[in-house]
Short mmCIF file of C-alpha atoms and ligand atoms in Angstrom, two decimals:
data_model
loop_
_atom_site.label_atom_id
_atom_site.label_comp_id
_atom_site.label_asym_id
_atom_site.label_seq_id
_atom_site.Cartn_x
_atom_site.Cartn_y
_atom_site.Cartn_z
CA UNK A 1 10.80 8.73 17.91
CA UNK A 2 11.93 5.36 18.96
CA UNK A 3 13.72 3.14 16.19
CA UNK A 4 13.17 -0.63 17.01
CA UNK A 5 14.40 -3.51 15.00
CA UNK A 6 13.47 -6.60 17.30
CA UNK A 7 9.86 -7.79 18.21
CA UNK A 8 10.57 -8.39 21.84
CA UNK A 9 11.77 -4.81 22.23
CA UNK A 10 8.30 -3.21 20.95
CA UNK A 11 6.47 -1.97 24.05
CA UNK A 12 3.19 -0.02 23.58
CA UNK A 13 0.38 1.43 25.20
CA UNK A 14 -2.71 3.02 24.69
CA UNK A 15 -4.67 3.11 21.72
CA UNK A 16 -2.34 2.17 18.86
CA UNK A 17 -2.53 3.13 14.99
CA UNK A 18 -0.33 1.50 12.52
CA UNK A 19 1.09 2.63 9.27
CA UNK A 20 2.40 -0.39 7.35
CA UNK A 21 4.78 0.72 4.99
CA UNK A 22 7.87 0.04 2.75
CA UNK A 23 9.59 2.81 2.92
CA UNK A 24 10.54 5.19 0.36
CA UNK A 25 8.04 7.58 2.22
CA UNK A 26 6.14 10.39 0.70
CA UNK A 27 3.47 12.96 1.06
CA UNK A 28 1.08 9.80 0.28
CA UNK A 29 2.56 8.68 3.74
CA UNK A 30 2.84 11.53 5.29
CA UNK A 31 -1.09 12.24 5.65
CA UNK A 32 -1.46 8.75 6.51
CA UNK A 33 0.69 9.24 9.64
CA UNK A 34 -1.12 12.60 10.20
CA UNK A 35 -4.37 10.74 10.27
CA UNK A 36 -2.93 8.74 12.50
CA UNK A 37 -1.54 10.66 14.87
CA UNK A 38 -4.86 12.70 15.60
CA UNK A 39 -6.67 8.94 15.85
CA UNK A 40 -4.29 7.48 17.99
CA UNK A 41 -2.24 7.44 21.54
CA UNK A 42 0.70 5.72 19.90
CA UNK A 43 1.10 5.78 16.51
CA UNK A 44 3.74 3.13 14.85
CA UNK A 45 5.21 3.35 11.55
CA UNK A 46 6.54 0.04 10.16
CA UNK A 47 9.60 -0.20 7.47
CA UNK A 48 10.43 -3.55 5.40
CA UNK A 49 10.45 -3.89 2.24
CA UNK A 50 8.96 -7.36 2.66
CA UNK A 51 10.44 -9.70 0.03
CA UNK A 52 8.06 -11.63 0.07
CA UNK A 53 5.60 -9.73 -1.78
CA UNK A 54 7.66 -9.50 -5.27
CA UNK A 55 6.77 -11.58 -7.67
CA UNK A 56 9.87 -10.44 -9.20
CA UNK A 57 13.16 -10.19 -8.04
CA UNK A 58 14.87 -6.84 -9.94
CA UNK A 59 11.79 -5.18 -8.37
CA UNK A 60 12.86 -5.92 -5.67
CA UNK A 61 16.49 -5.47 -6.25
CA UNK A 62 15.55 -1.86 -7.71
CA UNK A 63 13.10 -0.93 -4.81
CA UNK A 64 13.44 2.76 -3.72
CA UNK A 65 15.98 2.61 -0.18
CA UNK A 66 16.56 5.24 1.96
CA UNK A 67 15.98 4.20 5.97
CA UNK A 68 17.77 8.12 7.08
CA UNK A 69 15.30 10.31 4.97
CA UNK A 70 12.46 8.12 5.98
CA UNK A 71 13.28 8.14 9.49
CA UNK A 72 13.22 12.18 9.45
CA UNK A 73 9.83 12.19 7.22
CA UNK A 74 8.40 9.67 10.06
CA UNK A 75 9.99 11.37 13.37
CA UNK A 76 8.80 14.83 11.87
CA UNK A 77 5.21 13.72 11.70
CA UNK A 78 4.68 12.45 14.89
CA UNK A 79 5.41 8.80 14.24
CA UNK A 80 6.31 7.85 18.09
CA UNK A 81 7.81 3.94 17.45
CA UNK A 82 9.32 3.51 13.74
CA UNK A 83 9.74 -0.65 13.39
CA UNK A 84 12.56 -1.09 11.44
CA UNK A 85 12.99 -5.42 11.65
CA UNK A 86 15.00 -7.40 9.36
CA UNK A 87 14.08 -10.07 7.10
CA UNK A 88 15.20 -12.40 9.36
CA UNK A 89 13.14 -11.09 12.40
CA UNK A 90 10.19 -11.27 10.25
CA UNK A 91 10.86 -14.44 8.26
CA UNK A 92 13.25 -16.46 10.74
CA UNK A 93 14.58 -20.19 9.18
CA UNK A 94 11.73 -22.05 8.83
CA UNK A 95 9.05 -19.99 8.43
CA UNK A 96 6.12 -22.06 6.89
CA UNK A 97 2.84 -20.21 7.10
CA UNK A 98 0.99 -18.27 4.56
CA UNK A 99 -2.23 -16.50 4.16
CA UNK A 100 -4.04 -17.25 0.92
CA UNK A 101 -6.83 -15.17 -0.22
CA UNK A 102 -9.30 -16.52 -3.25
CA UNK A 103 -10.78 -13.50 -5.32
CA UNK A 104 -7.64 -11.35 -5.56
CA UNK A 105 -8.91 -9.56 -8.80
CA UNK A 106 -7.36 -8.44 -11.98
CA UNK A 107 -4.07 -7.16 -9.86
CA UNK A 108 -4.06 -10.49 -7.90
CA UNK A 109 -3.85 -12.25 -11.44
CA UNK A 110 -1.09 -10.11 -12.72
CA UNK A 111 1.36 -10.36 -9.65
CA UNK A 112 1.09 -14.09 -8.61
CA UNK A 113 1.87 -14.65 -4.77
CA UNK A 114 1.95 -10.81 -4.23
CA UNK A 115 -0.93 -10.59 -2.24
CA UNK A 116 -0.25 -13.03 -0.32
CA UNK A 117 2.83 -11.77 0.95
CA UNK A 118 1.17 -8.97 1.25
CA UNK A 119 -1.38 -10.33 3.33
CA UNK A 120 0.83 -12.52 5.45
CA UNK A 121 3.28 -9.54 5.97
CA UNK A 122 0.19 -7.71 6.95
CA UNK A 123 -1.43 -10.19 9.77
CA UNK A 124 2.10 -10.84 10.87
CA UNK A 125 2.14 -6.95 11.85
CA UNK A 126 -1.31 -7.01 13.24
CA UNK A 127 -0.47 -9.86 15.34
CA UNK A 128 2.94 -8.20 16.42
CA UNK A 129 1.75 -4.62 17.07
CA UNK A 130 -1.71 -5.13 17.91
CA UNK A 131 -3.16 -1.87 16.67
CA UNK A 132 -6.75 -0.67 16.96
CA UNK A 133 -7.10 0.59 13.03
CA UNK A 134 -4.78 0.38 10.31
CA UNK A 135 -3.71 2.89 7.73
CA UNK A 136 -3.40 2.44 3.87
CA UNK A 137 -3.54 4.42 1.22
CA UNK A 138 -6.99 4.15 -1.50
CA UNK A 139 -3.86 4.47 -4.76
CA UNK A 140 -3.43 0.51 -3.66
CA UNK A 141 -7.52 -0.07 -3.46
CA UNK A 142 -7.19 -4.08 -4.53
CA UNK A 143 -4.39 -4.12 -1.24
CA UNK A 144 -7.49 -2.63 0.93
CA UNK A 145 -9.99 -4.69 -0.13
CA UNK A 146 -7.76 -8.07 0.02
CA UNK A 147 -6.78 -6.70 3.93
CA UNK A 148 -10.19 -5.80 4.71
CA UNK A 149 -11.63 -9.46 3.35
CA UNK A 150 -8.64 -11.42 5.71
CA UNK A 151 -9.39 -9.19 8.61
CA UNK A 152 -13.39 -10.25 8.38
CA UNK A 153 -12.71 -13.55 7.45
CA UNK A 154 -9.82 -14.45 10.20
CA UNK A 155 -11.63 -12.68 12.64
CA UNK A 156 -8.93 -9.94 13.30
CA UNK A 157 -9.72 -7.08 15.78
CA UNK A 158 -8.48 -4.34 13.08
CA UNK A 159 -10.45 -1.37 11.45
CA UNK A 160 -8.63 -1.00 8.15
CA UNK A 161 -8.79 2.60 7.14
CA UNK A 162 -8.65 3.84 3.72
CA UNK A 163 -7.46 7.45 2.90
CA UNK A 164 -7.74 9.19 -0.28
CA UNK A 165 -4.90 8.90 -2.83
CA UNK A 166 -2.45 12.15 -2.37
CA UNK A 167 -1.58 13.03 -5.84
CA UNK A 168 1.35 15.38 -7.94
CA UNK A 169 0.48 18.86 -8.91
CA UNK A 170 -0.14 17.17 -12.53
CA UNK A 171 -2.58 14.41 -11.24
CA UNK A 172 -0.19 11.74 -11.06
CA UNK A 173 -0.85 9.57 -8.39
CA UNK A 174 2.21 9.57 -5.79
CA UNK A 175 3.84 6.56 -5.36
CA UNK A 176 7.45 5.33 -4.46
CA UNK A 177 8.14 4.04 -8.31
CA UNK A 178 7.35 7.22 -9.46
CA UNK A 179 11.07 7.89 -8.88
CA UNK A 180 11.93 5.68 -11.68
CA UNK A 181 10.41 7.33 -14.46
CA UNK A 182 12.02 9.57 -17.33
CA UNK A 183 10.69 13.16 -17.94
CA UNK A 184 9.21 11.82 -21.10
CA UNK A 185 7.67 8.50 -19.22
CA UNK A 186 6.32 10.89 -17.09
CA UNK A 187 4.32 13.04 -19.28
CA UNK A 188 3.12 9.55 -21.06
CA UNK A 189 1.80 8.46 -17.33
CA UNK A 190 -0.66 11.11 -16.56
CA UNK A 191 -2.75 9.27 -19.08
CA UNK A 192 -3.72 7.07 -17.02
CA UNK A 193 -4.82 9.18 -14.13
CA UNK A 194 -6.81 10.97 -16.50
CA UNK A 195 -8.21 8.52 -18.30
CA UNK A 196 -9.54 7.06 -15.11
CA UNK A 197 -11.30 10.49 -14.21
CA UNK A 198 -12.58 11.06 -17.55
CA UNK A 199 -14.34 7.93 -17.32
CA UNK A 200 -16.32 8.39 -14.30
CA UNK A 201 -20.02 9.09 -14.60
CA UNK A 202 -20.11 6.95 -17.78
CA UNK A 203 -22.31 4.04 -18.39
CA UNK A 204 -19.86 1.76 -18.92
CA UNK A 205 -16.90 3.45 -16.85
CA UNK A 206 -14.23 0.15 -17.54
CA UNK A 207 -14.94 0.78 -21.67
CA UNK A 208 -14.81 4.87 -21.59
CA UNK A 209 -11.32 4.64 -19.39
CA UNK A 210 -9.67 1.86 -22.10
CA UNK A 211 -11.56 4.25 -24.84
CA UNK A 212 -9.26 7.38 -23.19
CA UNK A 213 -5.88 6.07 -22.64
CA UNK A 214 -4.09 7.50 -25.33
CA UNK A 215 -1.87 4.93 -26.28
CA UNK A 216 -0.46 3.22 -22.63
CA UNK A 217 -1.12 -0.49 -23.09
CA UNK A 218 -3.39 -1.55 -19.73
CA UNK A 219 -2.58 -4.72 -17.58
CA UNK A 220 -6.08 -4.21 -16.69
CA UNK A 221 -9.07 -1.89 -16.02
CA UNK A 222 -11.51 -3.13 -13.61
CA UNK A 223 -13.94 -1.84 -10.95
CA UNK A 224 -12.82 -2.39 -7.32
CA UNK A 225 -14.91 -2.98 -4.29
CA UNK A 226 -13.73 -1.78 -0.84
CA UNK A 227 -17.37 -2.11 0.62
CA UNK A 228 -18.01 1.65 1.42
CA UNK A 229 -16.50 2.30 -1.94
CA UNK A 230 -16.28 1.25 -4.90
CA UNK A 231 -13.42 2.31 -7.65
CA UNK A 232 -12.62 2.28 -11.45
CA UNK A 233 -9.23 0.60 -11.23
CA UNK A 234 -6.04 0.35 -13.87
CA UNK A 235 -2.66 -0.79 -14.09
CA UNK A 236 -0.23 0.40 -16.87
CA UNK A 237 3.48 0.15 -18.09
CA UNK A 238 5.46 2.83 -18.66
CA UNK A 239 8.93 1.60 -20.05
CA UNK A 240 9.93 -0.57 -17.80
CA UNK A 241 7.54 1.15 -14.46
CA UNK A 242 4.21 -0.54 -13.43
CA UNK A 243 1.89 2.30 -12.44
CA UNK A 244 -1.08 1.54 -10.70
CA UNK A 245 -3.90 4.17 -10.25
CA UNK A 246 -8.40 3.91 -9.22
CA UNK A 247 -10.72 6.98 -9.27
CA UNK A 248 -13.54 6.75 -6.78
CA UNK A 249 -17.34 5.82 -9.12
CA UNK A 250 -19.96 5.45 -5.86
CA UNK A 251 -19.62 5.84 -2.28
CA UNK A 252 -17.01 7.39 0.09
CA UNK A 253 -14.12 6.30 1.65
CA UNK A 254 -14.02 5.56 5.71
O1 PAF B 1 1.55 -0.81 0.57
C1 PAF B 1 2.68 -1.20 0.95
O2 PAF B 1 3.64 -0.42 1.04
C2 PAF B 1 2.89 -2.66 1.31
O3 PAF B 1 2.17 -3.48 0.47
C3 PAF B 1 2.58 -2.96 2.79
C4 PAF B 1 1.13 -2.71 3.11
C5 PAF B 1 3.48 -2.11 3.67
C6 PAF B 1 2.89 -4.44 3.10
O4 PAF B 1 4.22 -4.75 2.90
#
């Protein structure tokens, strides 16, 4: 696996898949670069904690770190180019262009100006690595839907591809911040994953998954549309951890 940290030194061929990612890898990750590698000639991994996604700063500041294990989780999976660029190479002084979406949902109102770093970051990537589908992971379902609306509406030659959520032995969905939590935190957060599955099937899935929660105070519940798919969607707090988590209601992922 090549490491490269500079645009200009990024030469591919064939078919390419991308994995966008932040690092902090895990199994979630892990079958998204397996899907990739059996869709794709070249499949490249990107790492950056892009900055300019965080709406605030000590989440940033206390963002999961470590480029050495990741490397080994991305060379061992078949990851062929890991793209490793600073903020500078990605931001350089006087960067002035953003990509706005309208319609960002419940988790678009909660995290001002995240998605659009996240879609800026995004269609900067696109743009630099020029892959034929992109990999993302269904746990972040309001992320797919915002990347598969800019990729329609910009006219971007880019499947976005959703995989299923990879989740603990307990049902916890896996996710990077999951590091952060306390034994006892822990235990508390599995009620949200379950009160998301206990609620599908029900006429009113958004009321029967608040009903079931068991005490965690929601940012939101809300029902997510990814076009093939649509999901029952929550965010919760945990001490001082923001857990997000959606349970597939109708269709099936592609
Ligand atoms: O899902 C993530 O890890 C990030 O939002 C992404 C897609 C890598 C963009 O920075």
């Amino acid at each position: 696996m090549k490491i490269v940290r500079r645009i200009d030194e990024l030469q591919l061929t064939g078919d390419v898949g991308l994995v966008p990612t932040m690092g902090a890898l895990h199994d979630g990750h892990r079958s998204l670069f397996r899907t990739a590698r059996a869709e794709s000639d070249t499949v490249v991994a990107s790492l950056f904690v892009n900055p300019a996604q965080f709406d605030d700063l000590s989440d940033l500041a206390a963002y999961p770190r470590d480029d050495e294990r990741d490397a080994g989780i991305a060379a061992a999976e078949g990851v062929d180019v890991l793209f490793a660029p600073s903020a500078d190479e990605i931001y350089p002084a006087g960067f002035r262009t953003w990509i706005d979406v309208d319609g960002t949902g419940a988790e678009g109102k909660a995290r001002p100006g995240h998605f659009r770093g996240v879609a800026t970051v995004c269609v900067k990537l696109f743009n630099i690595v020029r892959p034929r589908r992109a990999y993302f992971g269904q746990k972040d379902a309001q992320q797919a839907a915002v990347l598969r609306r800019v990729v329609r509406d910009l006219n971007i030659d880019v499947e976005i591809r959703v995989l299923p959520t990879v989740r603990d032995h307990d049902g916890l969905a896996l996710s990077s911040r999951n590091v952060r939590l306390s034994p006892e935190e822990r235990n508390r957060a599995l009620g949200l994953p379950r009160a998301l599955h206990a609620a599908i099937g029900a006429d009113d899935p958004v009321a029967a998954a608040r009903a079931s929660l068991n005490g965690l105070q929601p940012d939101y519940v809300e029902v997510v549309d990814l076009g093939d798919v649509k999901v029952l969607a929550a965010a919760v707090r945990v001490g001082s951890t923001r857990l997000i988590d959606n349970v597939i209601l109708e269709g099936a992922l592609r």
